[in-house]
PDB file of C-alpha atoms in Angstrom:
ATOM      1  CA  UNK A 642       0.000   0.000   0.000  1.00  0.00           C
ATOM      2  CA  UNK A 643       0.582   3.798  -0.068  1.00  0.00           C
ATOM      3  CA  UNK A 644       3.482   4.823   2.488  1.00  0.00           C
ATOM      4  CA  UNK A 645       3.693   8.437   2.932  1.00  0.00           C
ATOM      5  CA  UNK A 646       6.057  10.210   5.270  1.00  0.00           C
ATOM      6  CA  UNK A 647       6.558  14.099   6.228  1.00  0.00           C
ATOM      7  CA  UNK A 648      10.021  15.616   7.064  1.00  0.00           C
ATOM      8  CA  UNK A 649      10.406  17.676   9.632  1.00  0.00           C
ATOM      9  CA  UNK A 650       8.521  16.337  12.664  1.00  0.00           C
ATOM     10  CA  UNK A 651       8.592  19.719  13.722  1.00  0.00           C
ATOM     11  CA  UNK A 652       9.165  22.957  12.836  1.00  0.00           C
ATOM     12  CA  UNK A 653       9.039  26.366  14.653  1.00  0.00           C
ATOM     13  CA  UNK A 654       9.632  30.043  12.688  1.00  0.00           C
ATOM     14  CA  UNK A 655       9.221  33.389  13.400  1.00  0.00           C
ATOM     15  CA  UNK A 656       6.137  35.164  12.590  1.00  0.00           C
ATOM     16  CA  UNK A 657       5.998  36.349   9.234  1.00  0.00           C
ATOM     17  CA  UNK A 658       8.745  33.618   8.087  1.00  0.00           C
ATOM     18  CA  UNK A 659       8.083  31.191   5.696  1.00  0.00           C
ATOM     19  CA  UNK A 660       7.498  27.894   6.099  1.00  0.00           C
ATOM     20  CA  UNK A 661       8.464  24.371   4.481  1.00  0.00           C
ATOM     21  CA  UNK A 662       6.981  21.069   5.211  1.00  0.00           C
ATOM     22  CA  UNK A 663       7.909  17.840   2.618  1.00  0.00           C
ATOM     23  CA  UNK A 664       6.348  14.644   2.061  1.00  0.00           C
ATOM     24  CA  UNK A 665       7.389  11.910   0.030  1.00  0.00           C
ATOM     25  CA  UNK A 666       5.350   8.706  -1.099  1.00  0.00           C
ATOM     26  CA  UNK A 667       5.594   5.708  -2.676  1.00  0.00           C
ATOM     27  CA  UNK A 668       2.905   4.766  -4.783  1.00  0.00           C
ATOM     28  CA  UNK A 669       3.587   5.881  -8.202  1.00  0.00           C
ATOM     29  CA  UNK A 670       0.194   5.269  -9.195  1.00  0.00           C
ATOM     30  CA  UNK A 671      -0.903   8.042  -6.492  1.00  0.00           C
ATOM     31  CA  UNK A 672      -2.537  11.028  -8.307  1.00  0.00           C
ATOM     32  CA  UNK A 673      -4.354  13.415  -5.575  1.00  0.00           C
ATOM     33  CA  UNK A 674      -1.964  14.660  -2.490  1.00  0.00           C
ATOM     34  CA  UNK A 675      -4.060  16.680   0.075  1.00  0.00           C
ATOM     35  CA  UNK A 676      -2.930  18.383   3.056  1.00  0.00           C
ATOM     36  CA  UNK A 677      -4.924  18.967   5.790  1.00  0.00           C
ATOM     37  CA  UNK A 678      -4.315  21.111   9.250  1.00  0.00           C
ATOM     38  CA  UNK A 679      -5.253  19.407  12.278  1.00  0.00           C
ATOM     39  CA  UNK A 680      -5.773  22.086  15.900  1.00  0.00           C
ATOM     40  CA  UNK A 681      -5.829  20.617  19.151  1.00  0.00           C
ATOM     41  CA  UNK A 682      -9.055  18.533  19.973  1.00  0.00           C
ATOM     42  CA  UNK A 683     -10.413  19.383  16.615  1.00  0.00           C
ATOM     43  CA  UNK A 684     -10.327  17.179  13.488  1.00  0.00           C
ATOM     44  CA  UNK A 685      -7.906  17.280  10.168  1.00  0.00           C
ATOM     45  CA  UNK A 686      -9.635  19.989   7.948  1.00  0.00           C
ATOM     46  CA  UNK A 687      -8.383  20.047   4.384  1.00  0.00           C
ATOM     47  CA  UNK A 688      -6.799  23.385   3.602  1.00  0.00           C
ATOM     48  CA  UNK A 689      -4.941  22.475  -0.309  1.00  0.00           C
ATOM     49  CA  UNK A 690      -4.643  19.645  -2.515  1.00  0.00           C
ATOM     50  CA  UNK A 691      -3.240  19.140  -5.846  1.00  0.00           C
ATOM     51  CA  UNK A 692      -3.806  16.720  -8.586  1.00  0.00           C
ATOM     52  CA  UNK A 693      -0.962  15.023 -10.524  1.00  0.00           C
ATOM     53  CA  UNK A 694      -1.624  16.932 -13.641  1.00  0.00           C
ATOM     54  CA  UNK A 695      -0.222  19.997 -12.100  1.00  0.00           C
ATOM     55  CA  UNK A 696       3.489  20.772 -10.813  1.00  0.00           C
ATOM     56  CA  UNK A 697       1.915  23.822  -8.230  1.00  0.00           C
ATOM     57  CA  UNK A 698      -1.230  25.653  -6.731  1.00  0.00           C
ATOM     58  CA  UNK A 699      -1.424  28.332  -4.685  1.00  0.00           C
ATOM     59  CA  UNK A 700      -4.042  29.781  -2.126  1.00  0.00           C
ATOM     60  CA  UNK A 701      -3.464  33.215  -0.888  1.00  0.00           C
ATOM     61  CA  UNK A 702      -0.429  32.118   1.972  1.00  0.00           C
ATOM     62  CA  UNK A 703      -0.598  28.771   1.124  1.00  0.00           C
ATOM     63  CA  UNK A 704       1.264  26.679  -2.115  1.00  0.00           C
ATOM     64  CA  UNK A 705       1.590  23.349  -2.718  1.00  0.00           C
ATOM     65  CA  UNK A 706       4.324  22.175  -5.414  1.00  0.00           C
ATOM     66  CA  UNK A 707       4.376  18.264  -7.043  1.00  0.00           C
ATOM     67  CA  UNK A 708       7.442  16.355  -8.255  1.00  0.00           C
ATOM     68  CA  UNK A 709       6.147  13.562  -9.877  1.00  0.00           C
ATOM     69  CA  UNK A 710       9.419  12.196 -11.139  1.00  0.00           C
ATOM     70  CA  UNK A 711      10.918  11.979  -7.452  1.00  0.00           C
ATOM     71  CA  UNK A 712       7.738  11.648  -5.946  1.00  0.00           C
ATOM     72  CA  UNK A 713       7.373  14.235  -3.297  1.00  0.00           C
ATOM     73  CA  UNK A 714       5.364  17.492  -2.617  1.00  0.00           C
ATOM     74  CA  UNK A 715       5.920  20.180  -0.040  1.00  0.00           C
ATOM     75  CA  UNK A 716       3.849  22.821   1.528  1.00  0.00           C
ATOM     76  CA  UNK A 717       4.364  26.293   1.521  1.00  0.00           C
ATOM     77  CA  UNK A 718       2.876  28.550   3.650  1.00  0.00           C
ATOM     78  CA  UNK A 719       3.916  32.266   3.701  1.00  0.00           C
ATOM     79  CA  UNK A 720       3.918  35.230   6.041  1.00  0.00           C
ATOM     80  CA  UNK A 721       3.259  33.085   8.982  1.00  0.00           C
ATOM     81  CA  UNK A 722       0.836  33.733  11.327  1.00  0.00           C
ATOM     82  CA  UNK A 723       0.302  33.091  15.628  1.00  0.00           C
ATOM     83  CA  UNK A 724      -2.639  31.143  13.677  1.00  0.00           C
ATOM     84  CA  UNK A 725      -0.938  28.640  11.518  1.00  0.00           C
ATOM     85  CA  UNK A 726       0.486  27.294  14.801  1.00  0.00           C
ATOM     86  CA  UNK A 727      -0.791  23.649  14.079  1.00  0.00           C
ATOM     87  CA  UNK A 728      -0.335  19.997  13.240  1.00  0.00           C
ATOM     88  CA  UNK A 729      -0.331  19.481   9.143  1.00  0.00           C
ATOM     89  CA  UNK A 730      -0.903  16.435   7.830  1.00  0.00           C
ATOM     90  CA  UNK A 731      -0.260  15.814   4.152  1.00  0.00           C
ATOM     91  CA  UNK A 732      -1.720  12.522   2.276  1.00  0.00           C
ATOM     92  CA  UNK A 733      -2.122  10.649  -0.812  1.00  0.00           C
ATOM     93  CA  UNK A 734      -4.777   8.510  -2.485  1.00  0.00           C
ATOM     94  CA  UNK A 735      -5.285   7.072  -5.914  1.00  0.00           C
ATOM     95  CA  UNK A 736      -7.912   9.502  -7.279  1.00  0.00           C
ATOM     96  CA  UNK A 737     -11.284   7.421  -7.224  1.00  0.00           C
ATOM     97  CA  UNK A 738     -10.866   5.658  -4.321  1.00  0.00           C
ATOM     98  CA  UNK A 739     -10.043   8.530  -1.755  1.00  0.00           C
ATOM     99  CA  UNK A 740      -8.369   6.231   0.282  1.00  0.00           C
ATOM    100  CA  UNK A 741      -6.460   8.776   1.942  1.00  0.00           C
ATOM    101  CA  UNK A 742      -2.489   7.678   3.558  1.00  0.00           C
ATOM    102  CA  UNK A 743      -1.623  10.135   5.675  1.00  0.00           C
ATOM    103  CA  UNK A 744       2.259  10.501   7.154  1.00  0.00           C
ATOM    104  CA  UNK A 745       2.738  11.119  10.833  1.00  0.00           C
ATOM    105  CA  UNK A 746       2.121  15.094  10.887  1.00  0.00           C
ATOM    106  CA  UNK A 747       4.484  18.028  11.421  1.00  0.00           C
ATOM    107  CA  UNK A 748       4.144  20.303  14.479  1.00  0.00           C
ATOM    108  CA  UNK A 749       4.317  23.804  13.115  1.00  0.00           C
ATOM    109  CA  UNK A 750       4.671  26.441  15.687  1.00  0.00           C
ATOM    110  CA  UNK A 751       4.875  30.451  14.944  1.00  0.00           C
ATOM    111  CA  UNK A 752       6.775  32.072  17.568  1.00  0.00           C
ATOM    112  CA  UNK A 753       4.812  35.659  17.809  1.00  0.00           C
TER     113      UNK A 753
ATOM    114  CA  UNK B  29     -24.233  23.805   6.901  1.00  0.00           C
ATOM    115  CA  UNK B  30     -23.794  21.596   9.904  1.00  0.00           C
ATOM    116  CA  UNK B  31     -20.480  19.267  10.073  1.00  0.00           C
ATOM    117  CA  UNK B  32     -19.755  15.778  10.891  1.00  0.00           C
ATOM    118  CA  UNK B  33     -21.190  14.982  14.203  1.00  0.00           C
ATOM    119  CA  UNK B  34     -19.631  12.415  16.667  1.00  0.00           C
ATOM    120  CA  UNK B  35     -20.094  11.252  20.117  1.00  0.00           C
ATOM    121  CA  UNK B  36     -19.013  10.910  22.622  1.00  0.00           C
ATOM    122  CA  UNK B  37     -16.329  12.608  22.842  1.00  0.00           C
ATOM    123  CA  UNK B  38     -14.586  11.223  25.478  1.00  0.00           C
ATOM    124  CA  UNK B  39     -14.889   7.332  26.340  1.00  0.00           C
ATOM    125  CA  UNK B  40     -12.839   5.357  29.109  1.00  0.00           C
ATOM    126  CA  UNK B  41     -13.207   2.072  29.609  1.00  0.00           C
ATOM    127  CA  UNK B  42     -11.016  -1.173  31.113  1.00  0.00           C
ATOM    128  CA  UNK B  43      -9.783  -3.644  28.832  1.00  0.00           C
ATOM    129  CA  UNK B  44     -12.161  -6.907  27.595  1.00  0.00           C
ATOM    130  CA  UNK B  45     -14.940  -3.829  27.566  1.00  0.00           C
ATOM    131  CA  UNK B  46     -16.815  -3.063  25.035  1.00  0.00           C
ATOM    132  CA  UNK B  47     -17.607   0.171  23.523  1.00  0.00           C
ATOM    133  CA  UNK B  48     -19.359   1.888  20.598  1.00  0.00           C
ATOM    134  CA  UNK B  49     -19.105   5.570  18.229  1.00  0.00           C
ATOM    135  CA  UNK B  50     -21.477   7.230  16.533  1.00  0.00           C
ATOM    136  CA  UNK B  51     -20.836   9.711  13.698  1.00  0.00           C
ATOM    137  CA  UNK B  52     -23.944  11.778  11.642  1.00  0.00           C
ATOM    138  CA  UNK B  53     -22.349  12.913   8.249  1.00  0.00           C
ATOM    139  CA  UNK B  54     -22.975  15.732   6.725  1.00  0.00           C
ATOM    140  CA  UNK B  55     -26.773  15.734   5.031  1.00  0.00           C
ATOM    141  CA  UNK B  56     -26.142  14.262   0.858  1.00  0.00           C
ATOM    142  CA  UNK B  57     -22.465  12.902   1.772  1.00  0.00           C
ATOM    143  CA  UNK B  58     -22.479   9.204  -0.081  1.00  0.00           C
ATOM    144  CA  UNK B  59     -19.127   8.488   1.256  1.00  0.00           C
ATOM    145  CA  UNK B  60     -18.105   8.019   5.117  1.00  0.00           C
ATOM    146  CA  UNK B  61     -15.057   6.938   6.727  1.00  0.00           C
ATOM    147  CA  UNK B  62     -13.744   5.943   9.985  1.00  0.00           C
ATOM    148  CA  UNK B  63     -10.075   6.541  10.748  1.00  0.00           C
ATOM    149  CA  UNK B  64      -7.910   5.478  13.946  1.00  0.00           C
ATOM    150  CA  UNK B  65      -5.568   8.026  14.911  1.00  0.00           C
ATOM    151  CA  UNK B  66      -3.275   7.015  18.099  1.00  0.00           C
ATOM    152  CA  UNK B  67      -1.617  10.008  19.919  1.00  0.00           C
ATOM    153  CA  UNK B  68       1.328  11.587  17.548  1.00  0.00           C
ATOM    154  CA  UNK B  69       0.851   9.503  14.512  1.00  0.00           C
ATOM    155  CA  UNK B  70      -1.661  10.132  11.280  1.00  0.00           C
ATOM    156  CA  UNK B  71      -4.615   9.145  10.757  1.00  0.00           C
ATOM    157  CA  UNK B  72      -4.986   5.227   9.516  1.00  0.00           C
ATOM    158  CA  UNK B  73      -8.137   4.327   7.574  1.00  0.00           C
ATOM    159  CA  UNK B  74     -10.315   1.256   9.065  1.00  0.00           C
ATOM    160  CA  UNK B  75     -13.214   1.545   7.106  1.00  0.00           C
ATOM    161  CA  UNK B  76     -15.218   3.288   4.126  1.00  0.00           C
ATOM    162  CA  UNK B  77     -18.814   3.288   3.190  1.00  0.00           C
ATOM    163  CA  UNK B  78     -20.248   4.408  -0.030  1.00  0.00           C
ATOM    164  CA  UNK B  79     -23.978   4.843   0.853  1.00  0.00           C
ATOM    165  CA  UNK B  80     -24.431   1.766   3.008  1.00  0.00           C
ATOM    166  CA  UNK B  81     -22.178  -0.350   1.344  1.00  0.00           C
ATOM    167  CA  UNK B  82     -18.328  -1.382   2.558  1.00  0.00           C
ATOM    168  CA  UNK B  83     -15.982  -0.481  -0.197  1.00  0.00           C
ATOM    169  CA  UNK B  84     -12.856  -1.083   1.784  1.00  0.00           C
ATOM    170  CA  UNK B  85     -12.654  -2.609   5.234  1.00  0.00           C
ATOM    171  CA  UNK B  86      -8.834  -4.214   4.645  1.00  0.00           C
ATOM    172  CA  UNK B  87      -7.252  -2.368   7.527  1.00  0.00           C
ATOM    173  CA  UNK B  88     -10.139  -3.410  10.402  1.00  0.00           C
ATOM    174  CA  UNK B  89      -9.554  -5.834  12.791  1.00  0.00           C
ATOM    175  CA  UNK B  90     -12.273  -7.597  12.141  1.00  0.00           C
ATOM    176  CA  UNK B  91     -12.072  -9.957  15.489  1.00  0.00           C
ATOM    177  CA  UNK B  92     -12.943  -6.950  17.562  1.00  0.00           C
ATOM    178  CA  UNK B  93     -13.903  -4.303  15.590  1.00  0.00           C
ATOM    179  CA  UNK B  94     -17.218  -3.915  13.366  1.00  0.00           C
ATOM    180  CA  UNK B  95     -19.093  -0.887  11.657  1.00  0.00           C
ATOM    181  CA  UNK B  96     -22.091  -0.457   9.826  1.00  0.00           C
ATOM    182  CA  UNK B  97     -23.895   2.016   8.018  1.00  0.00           C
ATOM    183  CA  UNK B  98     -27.680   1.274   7.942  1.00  0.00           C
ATOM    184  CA  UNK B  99     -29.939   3.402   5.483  1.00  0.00           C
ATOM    185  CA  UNK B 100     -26.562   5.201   4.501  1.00  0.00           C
ATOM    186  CA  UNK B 101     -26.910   7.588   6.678  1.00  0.00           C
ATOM    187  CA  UNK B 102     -25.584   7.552  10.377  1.00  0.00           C
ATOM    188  CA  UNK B 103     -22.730   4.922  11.374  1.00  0.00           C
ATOM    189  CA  UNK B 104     -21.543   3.304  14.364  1.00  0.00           C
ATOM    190  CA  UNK B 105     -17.976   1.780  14.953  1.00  0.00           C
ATOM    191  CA  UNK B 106     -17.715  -0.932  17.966  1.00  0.00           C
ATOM    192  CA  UNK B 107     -15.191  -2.503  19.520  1.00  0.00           C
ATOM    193  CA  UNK B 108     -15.514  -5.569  21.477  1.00  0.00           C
ATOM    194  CA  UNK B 109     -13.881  -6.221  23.625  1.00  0.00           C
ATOM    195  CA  UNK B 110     -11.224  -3.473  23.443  1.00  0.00           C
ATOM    196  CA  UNK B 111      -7.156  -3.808  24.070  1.00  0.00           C
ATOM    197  CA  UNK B 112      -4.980  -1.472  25.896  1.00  0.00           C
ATOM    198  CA  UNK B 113      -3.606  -0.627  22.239  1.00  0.00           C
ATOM    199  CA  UNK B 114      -7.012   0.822  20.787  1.00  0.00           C
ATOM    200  CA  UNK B 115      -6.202   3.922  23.448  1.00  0.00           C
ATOM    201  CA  UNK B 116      -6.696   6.349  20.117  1.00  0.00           C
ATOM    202  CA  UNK B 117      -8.869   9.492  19.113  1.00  0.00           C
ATOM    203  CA  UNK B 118     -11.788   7.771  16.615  1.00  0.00           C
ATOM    204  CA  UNK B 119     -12.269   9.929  13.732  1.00  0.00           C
ATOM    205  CA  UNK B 120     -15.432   9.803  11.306  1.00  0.00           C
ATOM    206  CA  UNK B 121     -14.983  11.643   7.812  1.00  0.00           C
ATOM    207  CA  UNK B 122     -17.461  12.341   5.402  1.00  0.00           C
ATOM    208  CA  UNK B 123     -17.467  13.264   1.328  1.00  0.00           C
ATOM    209  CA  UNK B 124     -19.564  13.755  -1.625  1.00  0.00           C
ATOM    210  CA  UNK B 125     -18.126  11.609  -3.624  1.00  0.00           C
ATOM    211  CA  UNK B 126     -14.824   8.964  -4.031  1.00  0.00           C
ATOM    212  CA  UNK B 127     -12.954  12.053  -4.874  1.00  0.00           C
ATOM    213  CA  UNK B 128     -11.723  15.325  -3.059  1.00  0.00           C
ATOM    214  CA  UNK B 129     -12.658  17.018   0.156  1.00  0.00           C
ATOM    215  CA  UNK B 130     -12.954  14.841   3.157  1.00  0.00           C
ATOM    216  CA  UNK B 131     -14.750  16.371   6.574  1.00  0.00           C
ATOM    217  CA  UNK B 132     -13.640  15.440   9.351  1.00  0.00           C
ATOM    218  CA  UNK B 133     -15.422  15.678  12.713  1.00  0.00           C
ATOM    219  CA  UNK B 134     -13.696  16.160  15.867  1.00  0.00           C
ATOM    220  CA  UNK B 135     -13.504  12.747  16.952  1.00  0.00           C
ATOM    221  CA  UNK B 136     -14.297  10.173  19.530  1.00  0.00           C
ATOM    222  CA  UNK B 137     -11.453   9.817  22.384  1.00  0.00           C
ATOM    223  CA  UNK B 138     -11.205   6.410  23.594  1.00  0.00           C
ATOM    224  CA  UNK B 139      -8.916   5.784  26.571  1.00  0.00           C
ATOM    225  CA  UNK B 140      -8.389   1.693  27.492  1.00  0.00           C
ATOM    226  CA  UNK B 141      -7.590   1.010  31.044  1.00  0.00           C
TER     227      UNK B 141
END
């Protein structure tokens, strides 16, 4: 099955740095990679994906970019904010199934 | 538009027990989902339901664990009789369809004594 893992386990920058979160999979037959942002005692909520027919998509402070060929994708979020303090998940899934691998999670934290 | 609802939210019980979740999708969702995710890891898949139909259940212990789905709707997840290792937050997902946007709700914490 799909294995996907997230490097680093955690990360903390200074508000209004960027930051940089990879994951790499395995599956080369995986075609949708989602991330999703997970606050304490609340559930995963899905906050950018992109499909493998694109190479990157953006969202105001937020960009995703796709290398097929090595098979990883990062996530980008800009201008960080006391908010974005949080536990990201990204995932993978064959497109059609939506059965979703997530990695382990990386513990952002925005030092104010 | 209401979200995925789940309860309880907090469970503790002593091993051998049994126990049971409840998750309300949102209204129109065909697909439903129940993950396991144990403290500092991601969330693993057990079980998906497209209307009230298993699609995948490969990744459910199926000795102790069972869901269903009856009229498609609203699903339950038991476990009986639970371990000391199923100590995990219980999360129920919904979607339109097989593809895109999952909703999560805020899970079911179970705690095994």
């Amino acid at each position: 099955g799909e294995n996907v893992e997230q490097h680093p386990s955690t990360l903390s920058v200074q508000e209004g740095d960027s930051a940089v979160i990879k994951c790499t999979y395995s599956d080369s037959a995986s075609n949708y990679f989602p991330w999703y942002k997970q606050e304490l005692g609340k559930g995963p909520q899905l906050i950018i994906d992109i499909r493998s027919n694109v190479g990157e998509k953006k969202d105001q402070r937020i960009a995703v970019t796709l290398n097929k060929t090595a098979k990883h994708f990062s996530l980008h979020i800009t201008e960080t904010q006391p908010e974005d303090s949080a536990v990201y998940f990204c995932a993978a899934s064959r497109e059609g199934n939506n059965r979703l691998a997530f990695g382990k999670g990386n513990q952002v934290v925005v030092i104010p | 538009e209401a979200g995925v609802a789940q309860s309880p939210r907090y469970k503790i019980i002593e091993k051998r027990q049994s126990v049971a979740f409840w998750c309300n999708p949102i209204s129109g969702h065909a697909t439903l989902y129940w993950y396991q995710q144990i403290l500092g890891q991601g969330p693993k898949l057990l079980i998906q339901f497209q209307n009230n139909g298993v699609v995948d259940d490969s990744q459910l212990p199926k000795d102790r664990f069972s869901a269903e789905r009856l009229k498609g709707v609203d699903s339950t997840l038991k476990i009986q009789p639970a371990k000391l290792e199923d100590s995990a937050v219980y999360l129920c997902a919904s979607g339109l369809s097989n593809t895109g946007e999952l909703f999560f709700g805020e899970g079911s914490r179970l705690t095994v004594l």
